[in-house]
Coordinates of C-alpha atoms in Angstrom, one line a residue:
X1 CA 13.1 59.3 82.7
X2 CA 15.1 62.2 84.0
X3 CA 14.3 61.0 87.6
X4 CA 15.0 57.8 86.8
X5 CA 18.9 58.9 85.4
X6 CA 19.0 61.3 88.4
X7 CA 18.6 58.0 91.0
X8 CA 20.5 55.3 89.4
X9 CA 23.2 55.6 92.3
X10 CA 20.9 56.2 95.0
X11 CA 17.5 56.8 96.7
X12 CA 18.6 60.5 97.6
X13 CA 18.3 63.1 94.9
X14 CA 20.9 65.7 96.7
X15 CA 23.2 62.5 96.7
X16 CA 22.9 61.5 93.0
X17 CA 23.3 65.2 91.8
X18 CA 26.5 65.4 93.5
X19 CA 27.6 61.8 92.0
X20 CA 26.9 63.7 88.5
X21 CA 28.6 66.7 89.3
X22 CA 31.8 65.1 89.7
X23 CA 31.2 62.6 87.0
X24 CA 30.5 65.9 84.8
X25 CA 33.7 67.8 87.0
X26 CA 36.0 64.5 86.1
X27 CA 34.5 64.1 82.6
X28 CA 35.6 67.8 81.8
X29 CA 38.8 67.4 83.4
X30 CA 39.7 64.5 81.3
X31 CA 38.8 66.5 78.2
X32 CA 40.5 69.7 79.4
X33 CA 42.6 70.4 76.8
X34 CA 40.3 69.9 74.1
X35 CA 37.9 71.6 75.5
X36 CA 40.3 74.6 75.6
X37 CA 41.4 73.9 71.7
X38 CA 37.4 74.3 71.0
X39 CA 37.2 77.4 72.9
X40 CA 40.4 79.4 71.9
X41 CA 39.7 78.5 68.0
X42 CA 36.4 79.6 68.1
X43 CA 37.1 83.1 69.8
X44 CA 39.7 83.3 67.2
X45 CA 38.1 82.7 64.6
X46 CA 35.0 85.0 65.2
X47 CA 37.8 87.5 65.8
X48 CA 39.0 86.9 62.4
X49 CA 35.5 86.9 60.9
X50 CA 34.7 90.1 62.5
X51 CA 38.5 91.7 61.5
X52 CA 37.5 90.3 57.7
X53 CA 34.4 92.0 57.5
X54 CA 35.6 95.0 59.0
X55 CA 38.4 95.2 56.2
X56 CA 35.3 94.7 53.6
X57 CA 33.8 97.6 54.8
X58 CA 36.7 99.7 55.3
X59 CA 37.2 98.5 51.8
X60 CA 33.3 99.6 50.5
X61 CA 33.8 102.6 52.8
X62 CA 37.2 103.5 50.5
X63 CA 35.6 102.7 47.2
X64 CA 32.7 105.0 48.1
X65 CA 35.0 107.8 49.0
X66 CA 37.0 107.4 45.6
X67 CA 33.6 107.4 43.9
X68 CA 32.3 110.4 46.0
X69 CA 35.2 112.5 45.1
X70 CA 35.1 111.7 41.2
X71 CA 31.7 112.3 41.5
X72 CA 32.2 115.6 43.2
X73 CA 35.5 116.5 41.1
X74 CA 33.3 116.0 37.7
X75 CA 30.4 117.9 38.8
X76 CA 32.7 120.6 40.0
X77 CA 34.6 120.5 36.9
X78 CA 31.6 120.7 35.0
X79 CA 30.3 123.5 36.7
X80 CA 34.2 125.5 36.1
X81 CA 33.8 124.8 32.6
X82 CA 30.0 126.1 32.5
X83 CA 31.5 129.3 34.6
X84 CA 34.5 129.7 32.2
X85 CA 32.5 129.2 29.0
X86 CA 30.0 131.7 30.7
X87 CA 32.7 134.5 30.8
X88 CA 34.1 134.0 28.0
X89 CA 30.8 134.6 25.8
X90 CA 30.4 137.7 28.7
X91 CA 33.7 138.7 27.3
X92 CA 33.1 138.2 23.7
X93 CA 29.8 140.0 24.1
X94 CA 31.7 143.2 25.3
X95 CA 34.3 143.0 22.5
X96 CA 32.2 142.6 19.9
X97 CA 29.3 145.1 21.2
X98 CA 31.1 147.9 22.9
X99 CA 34.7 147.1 21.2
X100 CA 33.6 146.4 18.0
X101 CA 33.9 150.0 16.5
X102 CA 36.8 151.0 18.8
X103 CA 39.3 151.4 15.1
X104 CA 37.0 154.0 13.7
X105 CA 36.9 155.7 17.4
X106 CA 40.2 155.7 17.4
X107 CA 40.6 157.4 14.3
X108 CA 37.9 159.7 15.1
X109 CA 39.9 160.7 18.0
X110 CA 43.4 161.1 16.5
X111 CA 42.0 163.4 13.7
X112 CA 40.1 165.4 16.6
X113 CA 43.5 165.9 18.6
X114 CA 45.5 166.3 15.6
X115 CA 43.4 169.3 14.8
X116 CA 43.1 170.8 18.1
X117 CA 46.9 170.5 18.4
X118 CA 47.7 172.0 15.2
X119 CA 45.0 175.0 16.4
X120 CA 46.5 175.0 19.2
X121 CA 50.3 175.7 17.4
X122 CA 49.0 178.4 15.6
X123 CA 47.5 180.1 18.3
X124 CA 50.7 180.5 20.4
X125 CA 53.1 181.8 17.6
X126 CA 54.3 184.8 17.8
X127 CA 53.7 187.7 15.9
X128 CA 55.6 187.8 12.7
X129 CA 58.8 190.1 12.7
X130 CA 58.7 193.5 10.3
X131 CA 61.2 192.9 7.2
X132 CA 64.9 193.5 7.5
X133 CA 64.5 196.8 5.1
X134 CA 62.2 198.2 7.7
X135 CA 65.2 198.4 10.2
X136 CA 67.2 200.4 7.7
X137 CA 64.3 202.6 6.9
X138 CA 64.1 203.2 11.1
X139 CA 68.2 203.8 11.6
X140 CA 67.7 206.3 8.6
X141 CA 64.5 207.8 10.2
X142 CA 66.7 208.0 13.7
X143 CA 69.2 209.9 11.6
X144 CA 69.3 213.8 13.4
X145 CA 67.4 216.2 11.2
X146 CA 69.2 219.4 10.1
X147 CA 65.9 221.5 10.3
X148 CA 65.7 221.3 6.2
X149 CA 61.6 221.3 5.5
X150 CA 61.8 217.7 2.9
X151 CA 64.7 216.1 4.6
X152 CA 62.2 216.3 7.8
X153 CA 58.8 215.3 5.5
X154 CA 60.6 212.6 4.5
X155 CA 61.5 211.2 7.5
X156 CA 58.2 211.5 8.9
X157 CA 56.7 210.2 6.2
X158 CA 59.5 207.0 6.3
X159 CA 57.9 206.5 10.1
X160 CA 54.9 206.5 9.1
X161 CA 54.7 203.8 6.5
X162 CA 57.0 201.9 9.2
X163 CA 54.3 202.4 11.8
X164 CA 51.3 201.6 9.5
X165 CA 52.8 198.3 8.1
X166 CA 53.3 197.4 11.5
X167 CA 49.9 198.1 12.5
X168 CA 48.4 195.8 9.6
X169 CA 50.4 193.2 10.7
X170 CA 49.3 193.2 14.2
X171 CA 45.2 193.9 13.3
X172 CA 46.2 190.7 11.2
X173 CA 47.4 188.4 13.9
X174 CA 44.5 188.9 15.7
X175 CA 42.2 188.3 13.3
X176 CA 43.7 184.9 13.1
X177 CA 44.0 184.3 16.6
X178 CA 40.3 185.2 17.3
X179 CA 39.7 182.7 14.3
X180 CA 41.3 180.0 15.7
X181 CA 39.6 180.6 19.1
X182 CA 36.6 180.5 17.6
X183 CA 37.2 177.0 16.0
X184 CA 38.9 175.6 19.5
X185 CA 35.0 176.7 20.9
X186 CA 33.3 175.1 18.3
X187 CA 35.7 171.9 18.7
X188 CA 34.8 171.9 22.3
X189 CA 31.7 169.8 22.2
X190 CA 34.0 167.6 20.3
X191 CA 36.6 167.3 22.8
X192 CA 34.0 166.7 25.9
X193 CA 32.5 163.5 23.7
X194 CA 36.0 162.5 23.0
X195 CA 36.8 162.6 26.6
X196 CA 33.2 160.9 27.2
X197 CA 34.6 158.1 24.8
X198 CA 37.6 157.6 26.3
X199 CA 35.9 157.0 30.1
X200 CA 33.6 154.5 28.0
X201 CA 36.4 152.6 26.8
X202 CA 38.3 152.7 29.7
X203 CA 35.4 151.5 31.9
X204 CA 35.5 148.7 28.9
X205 CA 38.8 147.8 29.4
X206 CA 38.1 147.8 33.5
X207 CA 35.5 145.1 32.6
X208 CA 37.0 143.1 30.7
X209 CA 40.3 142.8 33.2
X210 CA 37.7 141.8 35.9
X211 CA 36.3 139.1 33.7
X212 CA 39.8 138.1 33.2
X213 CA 40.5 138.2 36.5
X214 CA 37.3 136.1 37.3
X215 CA 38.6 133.6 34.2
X216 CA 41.8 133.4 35.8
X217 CA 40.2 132.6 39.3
X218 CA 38.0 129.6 37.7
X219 CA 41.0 128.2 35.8
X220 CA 43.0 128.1 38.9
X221 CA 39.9 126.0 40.4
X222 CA 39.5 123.9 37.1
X223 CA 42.9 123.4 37.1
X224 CA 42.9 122.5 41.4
X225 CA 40.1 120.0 40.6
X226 CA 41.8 118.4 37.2
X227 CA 44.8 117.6 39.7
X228 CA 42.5 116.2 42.2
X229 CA 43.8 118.1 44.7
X230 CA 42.6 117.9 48.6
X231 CA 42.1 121.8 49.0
X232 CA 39.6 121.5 46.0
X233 CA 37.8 118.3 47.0
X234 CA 37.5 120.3 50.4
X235 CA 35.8 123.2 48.6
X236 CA 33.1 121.1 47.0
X237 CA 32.2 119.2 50.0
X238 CA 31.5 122.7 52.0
X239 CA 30.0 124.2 48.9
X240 CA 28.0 120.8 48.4
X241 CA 26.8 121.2 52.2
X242 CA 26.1 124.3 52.4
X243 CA 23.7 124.2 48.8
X244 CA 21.9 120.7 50.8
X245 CA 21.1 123.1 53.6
X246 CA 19.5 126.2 51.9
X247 CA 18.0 124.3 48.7
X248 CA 16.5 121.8 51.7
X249 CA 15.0 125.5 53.6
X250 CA 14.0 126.8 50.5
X251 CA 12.2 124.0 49.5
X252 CA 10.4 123.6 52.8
X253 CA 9.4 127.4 52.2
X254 CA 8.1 125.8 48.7
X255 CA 6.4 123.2 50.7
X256 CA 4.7 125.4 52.9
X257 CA 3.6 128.1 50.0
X258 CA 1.9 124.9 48.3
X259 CA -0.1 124.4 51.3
X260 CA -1.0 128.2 51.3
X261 CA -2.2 127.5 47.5
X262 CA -3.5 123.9 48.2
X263 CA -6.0 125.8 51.1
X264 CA -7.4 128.5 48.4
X265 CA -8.4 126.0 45.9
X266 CA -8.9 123.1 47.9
X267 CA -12.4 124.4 49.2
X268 CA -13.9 125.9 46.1
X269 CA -12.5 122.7 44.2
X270 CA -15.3 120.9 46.1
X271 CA -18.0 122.8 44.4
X272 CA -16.7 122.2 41.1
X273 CA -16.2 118.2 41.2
X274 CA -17.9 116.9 44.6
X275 CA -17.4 117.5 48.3
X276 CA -18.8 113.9 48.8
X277 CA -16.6 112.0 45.8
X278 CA -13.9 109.7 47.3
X279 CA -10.8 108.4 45.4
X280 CA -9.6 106.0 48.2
X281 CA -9.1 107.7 51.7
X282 CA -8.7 111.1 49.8
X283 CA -11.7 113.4 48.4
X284 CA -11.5 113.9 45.0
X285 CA -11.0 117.9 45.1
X286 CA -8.4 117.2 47.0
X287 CA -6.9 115.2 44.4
X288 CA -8.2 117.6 42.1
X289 CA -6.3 120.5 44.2
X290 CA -3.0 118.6 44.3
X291 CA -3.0 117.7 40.7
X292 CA -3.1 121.1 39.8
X293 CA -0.2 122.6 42.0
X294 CA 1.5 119.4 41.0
X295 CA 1.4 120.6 37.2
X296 CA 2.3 124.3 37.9
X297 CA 5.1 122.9 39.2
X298 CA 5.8 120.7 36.3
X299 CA 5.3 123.0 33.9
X300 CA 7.4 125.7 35.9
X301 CA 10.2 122.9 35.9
X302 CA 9.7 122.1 31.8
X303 CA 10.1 126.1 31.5
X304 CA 13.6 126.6 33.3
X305 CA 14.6 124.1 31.7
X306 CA 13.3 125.3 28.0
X307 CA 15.3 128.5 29.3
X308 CA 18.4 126.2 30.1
X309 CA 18.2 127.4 33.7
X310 CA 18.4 124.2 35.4
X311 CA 19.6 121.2 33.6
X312 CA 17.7 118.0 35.0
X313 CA 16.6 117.1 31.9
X314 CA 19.3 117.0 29.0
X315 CA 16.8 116.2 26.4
X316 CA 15.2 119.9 26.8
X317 CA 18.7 121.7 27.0
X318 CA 19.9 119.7 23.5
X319 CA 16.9 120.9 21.4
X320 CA 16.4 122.6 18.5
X321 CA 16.8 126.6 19.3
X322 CA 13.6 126.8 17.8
X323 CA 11.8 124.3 19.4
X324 CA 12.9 125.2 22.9
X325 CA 11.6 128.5 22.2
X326 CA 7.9 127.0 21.0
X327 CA 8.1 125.4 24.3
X328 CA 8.8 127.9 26.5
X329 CA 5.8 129.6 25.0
X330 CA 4.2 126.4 25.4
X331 CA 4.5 126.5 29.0
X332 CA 4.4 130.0 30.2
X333 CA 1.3 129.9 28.3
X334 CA -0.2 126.7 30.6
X335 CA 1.3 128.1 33.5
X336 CA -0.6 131.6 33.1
X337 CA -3.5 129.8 32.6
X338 CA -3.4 127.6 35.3
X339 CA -2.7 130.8 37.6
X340 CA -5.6 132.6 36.5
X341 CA -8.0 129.7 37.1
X342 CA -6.5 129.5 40.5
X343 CA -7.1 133.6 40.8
X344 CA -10.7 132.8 40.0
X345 CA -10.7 129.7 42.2
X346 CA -9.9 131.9 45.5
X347 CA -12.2 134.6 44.5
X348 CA -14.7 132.0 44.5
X349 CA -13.5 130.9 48.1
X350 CA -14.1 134.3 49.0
X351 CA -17.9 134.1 47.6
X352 CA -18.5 130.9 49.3
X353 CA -16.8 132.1 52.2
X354 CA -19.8 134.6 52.6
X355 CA -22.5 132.5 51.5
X356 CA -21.4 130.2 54.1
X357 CA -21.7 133.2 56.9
X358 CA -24.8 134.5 55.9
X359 CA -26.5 131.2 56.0
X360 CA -25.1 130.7 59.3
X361 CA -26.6 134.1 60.5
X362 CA -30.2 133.5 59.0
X363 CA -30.7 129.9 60.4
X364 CA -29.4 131.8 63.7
X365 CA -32.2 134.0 63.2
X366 CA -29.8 137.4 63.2
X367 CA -30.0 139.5 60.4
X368 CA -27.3 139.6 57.5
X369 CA -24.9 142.1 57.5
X370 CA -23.2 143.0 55.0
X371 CA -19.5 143.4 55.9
X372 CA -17.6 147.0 54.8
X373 CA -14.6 146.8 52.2
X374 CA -14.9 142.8 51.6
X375 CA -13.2 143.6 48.2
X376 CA -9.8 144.1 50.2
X377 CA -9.5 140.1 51.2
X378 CA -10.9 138.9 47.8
X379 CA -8.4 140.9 45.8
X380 CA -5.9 139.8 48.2
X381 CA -6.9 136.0 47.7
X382 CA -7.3 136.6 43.7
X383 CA -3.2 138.1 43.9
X384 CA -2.1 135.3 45.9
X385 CA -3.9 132.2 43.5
X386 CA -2.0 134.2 40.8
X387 CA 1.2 134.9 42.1
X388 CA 2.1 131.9 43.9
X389 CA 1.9 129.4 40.5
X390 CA 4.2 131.3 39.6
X391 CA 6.8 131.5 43.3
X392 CA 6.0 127.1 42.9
X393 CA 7.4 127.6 39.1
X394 CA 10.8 128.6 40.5
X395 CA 11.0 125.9 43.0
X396 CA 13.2 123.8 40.2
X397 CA 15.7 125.6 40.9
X398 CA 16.4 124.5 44.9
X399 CA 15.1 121.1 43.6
X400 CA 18.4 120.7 41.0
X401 CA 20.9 122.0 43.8
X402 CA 19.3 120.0 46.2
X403 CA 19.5 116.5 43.9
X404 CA 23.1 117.2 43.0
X405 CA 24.1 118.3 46.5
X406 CA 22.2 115.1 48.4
X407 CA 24.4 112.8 46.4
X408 CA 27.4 114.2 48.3
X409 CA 25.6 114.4 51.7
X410 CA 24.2 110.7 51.6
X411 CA 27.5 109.8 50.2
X412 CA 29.5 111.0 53.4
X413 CA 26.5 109.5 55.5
X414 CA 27.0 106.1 53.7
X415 CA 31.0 106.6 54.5
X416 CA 30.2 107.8 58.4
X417 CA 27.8 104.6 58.4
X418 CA 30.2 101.8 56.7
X419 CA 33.3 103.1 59.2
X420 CA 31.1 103.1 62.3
X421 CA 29.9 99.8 61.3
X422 CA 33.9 98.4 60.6
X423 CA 34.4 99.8 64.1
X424 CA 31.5 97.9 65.6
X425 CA 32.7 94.8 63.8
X426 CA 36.3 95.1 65.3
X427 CA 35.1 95.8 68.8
X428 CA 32.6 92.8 68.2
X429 CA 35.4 90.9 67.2
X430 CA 37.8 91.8 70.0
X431 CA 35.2 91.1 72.4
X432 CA 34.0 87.5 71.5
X433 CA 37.7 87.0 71.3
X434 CA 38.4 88.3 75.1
X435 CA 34.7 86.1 75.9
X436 CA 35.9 83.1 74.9
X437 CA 39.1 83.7 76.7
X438 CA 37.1 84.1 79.7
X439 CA 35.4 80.8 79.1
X440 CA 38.8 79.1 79.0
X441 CA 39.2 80.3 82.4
X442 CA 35.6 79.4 84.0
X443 CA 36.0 76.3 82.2
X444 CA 38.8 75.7 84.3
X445 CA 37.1 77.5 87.5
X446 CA 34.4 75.1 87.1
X447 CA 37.0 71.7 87.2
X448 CA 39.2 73.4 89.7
X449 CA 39.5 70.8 92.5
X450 CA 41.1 68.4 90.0
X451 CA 43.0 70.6 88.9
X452 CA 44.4 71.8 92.6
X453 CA 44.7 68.2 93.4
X454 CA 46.8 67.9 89.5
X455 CA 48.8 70.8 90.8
X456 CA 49.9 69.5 94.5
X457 CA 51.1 66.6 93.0
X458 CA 52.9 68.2 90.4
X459 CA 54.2 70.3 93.1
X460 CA 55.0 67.6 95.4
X461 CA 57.3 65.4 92.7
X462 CA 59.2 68.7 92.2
X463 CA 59.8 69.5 95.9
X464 CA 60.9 65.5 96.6
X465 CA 64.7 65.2 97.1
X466 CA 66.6 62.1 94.8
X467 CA 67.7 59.0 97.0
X468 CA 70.8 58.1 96.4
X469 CA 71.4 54.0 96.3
X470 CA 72.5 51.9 99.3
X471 CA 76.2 51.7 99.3
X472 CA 76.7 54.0 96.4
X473 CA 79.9 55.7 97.7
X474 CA 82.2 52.1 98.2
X475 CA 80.7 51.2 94.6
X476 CA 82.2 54.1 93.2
X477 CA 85.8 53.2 95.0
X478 CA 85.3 49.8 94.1
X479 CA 85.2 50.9 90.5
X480 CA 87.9 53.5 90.9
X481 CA 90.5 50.8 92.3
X482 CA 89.6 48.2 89.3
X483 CA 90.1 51.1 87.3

């Protein structure tokens, strides 16, 4: 039928293929214009499309930012007021335990100087003067003697007395000063604790201005985040990034210490359920192995959170003091438990371990021999299937950072994503728009011989000079004269 359309004008096939290129050449020409309408609306309005849908997810990408950073700004608020509430119970704890009897000290102290400064007053006085009759008694005993025996005894005897009283008082003084040195020596172990008390309470006084200064420091970043300030939105992205990075390596270390644990009890596991049991494509002491590091885990993970360590589950943290307690006890118990059946699982690797060899060396037909200090590696397995229950236990920890801080990483990735994607859409957009342009002008390529032949003869009525009429000049005199 094709043939058929192809050779309705004539016999040739080169001949009829030109006839319909020029009917197809004339038939575009005619619709031209239209054909140009089509074309330019539809580049415009995929350009429009794409700008519309890169405006939606410029929009999503906006709306996912605001909702990042309220997310970010109320986990880091939470975590201020945790950190505030923290130090102030830190403080409270110090007032009430190492302040608490600080009046009494106090007192204790004032009374202790207040004695050793009134010893100390009576030590340095000065020695108390002789009366004012005993200087009369000494100008009368300076008095020249006239060589008469009783005026003489009587002055000696007036020196004397004045000598003797003196004496007393002096032996006197002494007596009191060597008392109150003895009491200041006896007060001495008094005044070392004292001083002892005061370094105490001044180391106090240090910590508590350090907690205050660490109180001030959180309520300027409580108060930064409350005002949704850029600096603090900043601070939480980097702290949020950096806490995805080392929860994400210390959980791979997790990862790779449950393999360690999965390859002690995985073996002797066998023995105990069935080396030849399948649940699927798995063996069933595999299972068995995994099910058990999987509930260390959990019940490490139902313990920190009994001790209010990590808070994934708010249930836990909002108990009943003394049922969180029953439950840590709960779980430490289980966990112990489950540590020493791993223990005894890898001591029993160990045993199959050597039954294993020494069947290999008597079908081999070598004798068995028995291996020197074998105890080393079997304690060494029987520490590590006890202590690593325990290292998986802790692996909460990483686990809560690492939830909280992916939120903020996939967040920014969703952001990176829906921005990259608004400029693909533009560019898309753009470029269909610039492609349909293009088409405009092959369209026009294509019917260009037409169109040359269009333009000639536009250009040709342009470039033709007007005639003037025959006899136009006397027509105009004519018309002048009547005129």
């Amino acid at each position: 039928m094709s043939n058929d359309l192809l050779l309705i004008w004539s016999n040739q096939p080169a001949l009829s293929l030109a006839i319909w290129l020029c009917v197809l050449v004339l038939v575009m020409y005619l619709g031209r214009h239209q054909s140009h309408q089509l074309l330019r609306l539809t580049g415009f309005s995929a350009h429009q499309a794409m700008r519309l849908c890169a405006k939606s997810l410029n929009s999503w990408q906006t709306s996912l930012s605001q909702r990042n950073k309220e997310i970010l700004l109320a986990g880091g608020e939470a975590n201020a007021r945790r950190c505030i509430e923290r130090e102030f119970v830190r403080v409270n704890g110090i007032i009430s335990r190492d302040l608490g009897h600080y009046p009494t000290l106090h007192r204790q102290i004032s009374d202790a100087v207040n004695k050793i400064e009134k010893d100390y007053n009576n030590i340095i006085d000065t020695p108390p003067s002789p009366p004012a009759w005993l200087e009369v008694v000494a100008t009368v005993a300076a008095i020249p003697r006239s060589g008469d025996p009783a005026i003489v005894k009587i002055l000696d005897k007036i020196h004397d007395t004045v000598e003797s009283a003196h004496e007393e008082t002096l032996q006197a003084y002494l007596k009191t000063s060597q008392q109150s040195h003895k009491a200041l020596g006896k007060m001495q172990p008094l005044w070392r604790q004292v001083i002892e008390n005061l370094g105490v309470v001044k180391n106090k006084v240090d910590s508590l201005e350090d907690s205050a200064l660490v109180i001030d420091q959180h309520m300027a970043r409580y108060e930064s985040m409350s005002k949704q300030e850029d600096a603090a939105v900043s601070a939480l992205v980097s702290s949020s990034l950096t806490q995805f990075f080392i929860a994400g390596l210390v959980l791979f270390i997790a990862v790779m210490g449950g393999l360690i644990n999965f390859q002690l009890i995985a073996m002797p596991m066998s023995e105990m359920v069935g080396g030849t049991s399948y649940i699927g494509a798995m063996k069933t002491s595999d299972i068995a192995a995994l099910v058990i590091i999987l509930v260390e885990i959990a019940m490490g993970l139902f313990l920190l959170e009994s001790l209010r360590i990590t808070h994934l589950f708010p249930i836990i943290g909002s108990m009943d003091d003394k049922v969180r307690r029953r439950m840590v006890v709960i779980t430490l118990v289980i966990l112990t438990t489950l540590a020493t059946v791993e223990a005894s699982l890898a001591y029993m690797r160990d045993l199959l371990a050597l039954d294993r060899e020494a069947l290999t060396q008597s079908l081999a037909g070598a004798s068995v021999v028995e291996a020197n200090f074998r105890w080393i590696p079997s304690m060494g397995q029987m520490v590590m299937g006890f202590i690593l229950p325990f290292a998986l236990a802790f692996v909460a920890i990483p686990l809560e950072s690492f939830i909280h801080a992916s939120r903020t990483v996939f967040g920014l990735i969703a952001q990176g994503v829906l921005r990259l994607l608004a400029v693909f859409a533009r560019l898309i957009g753009s470029l269909m728009n610039h492609a349909f342009k293009i088409l405009v002008h092959l369209y026009d390529l294509v019917i260009m011989v037409p169109l040359s032949v269009e333009r000639l003869i536009a250009n040709l009525k342009q470039a033709k000079p007007r005639q003037q009429p025959l006899f136009e000049p006397e027509i105009n005199e004519a018309r002048g004269l009547e005129s």
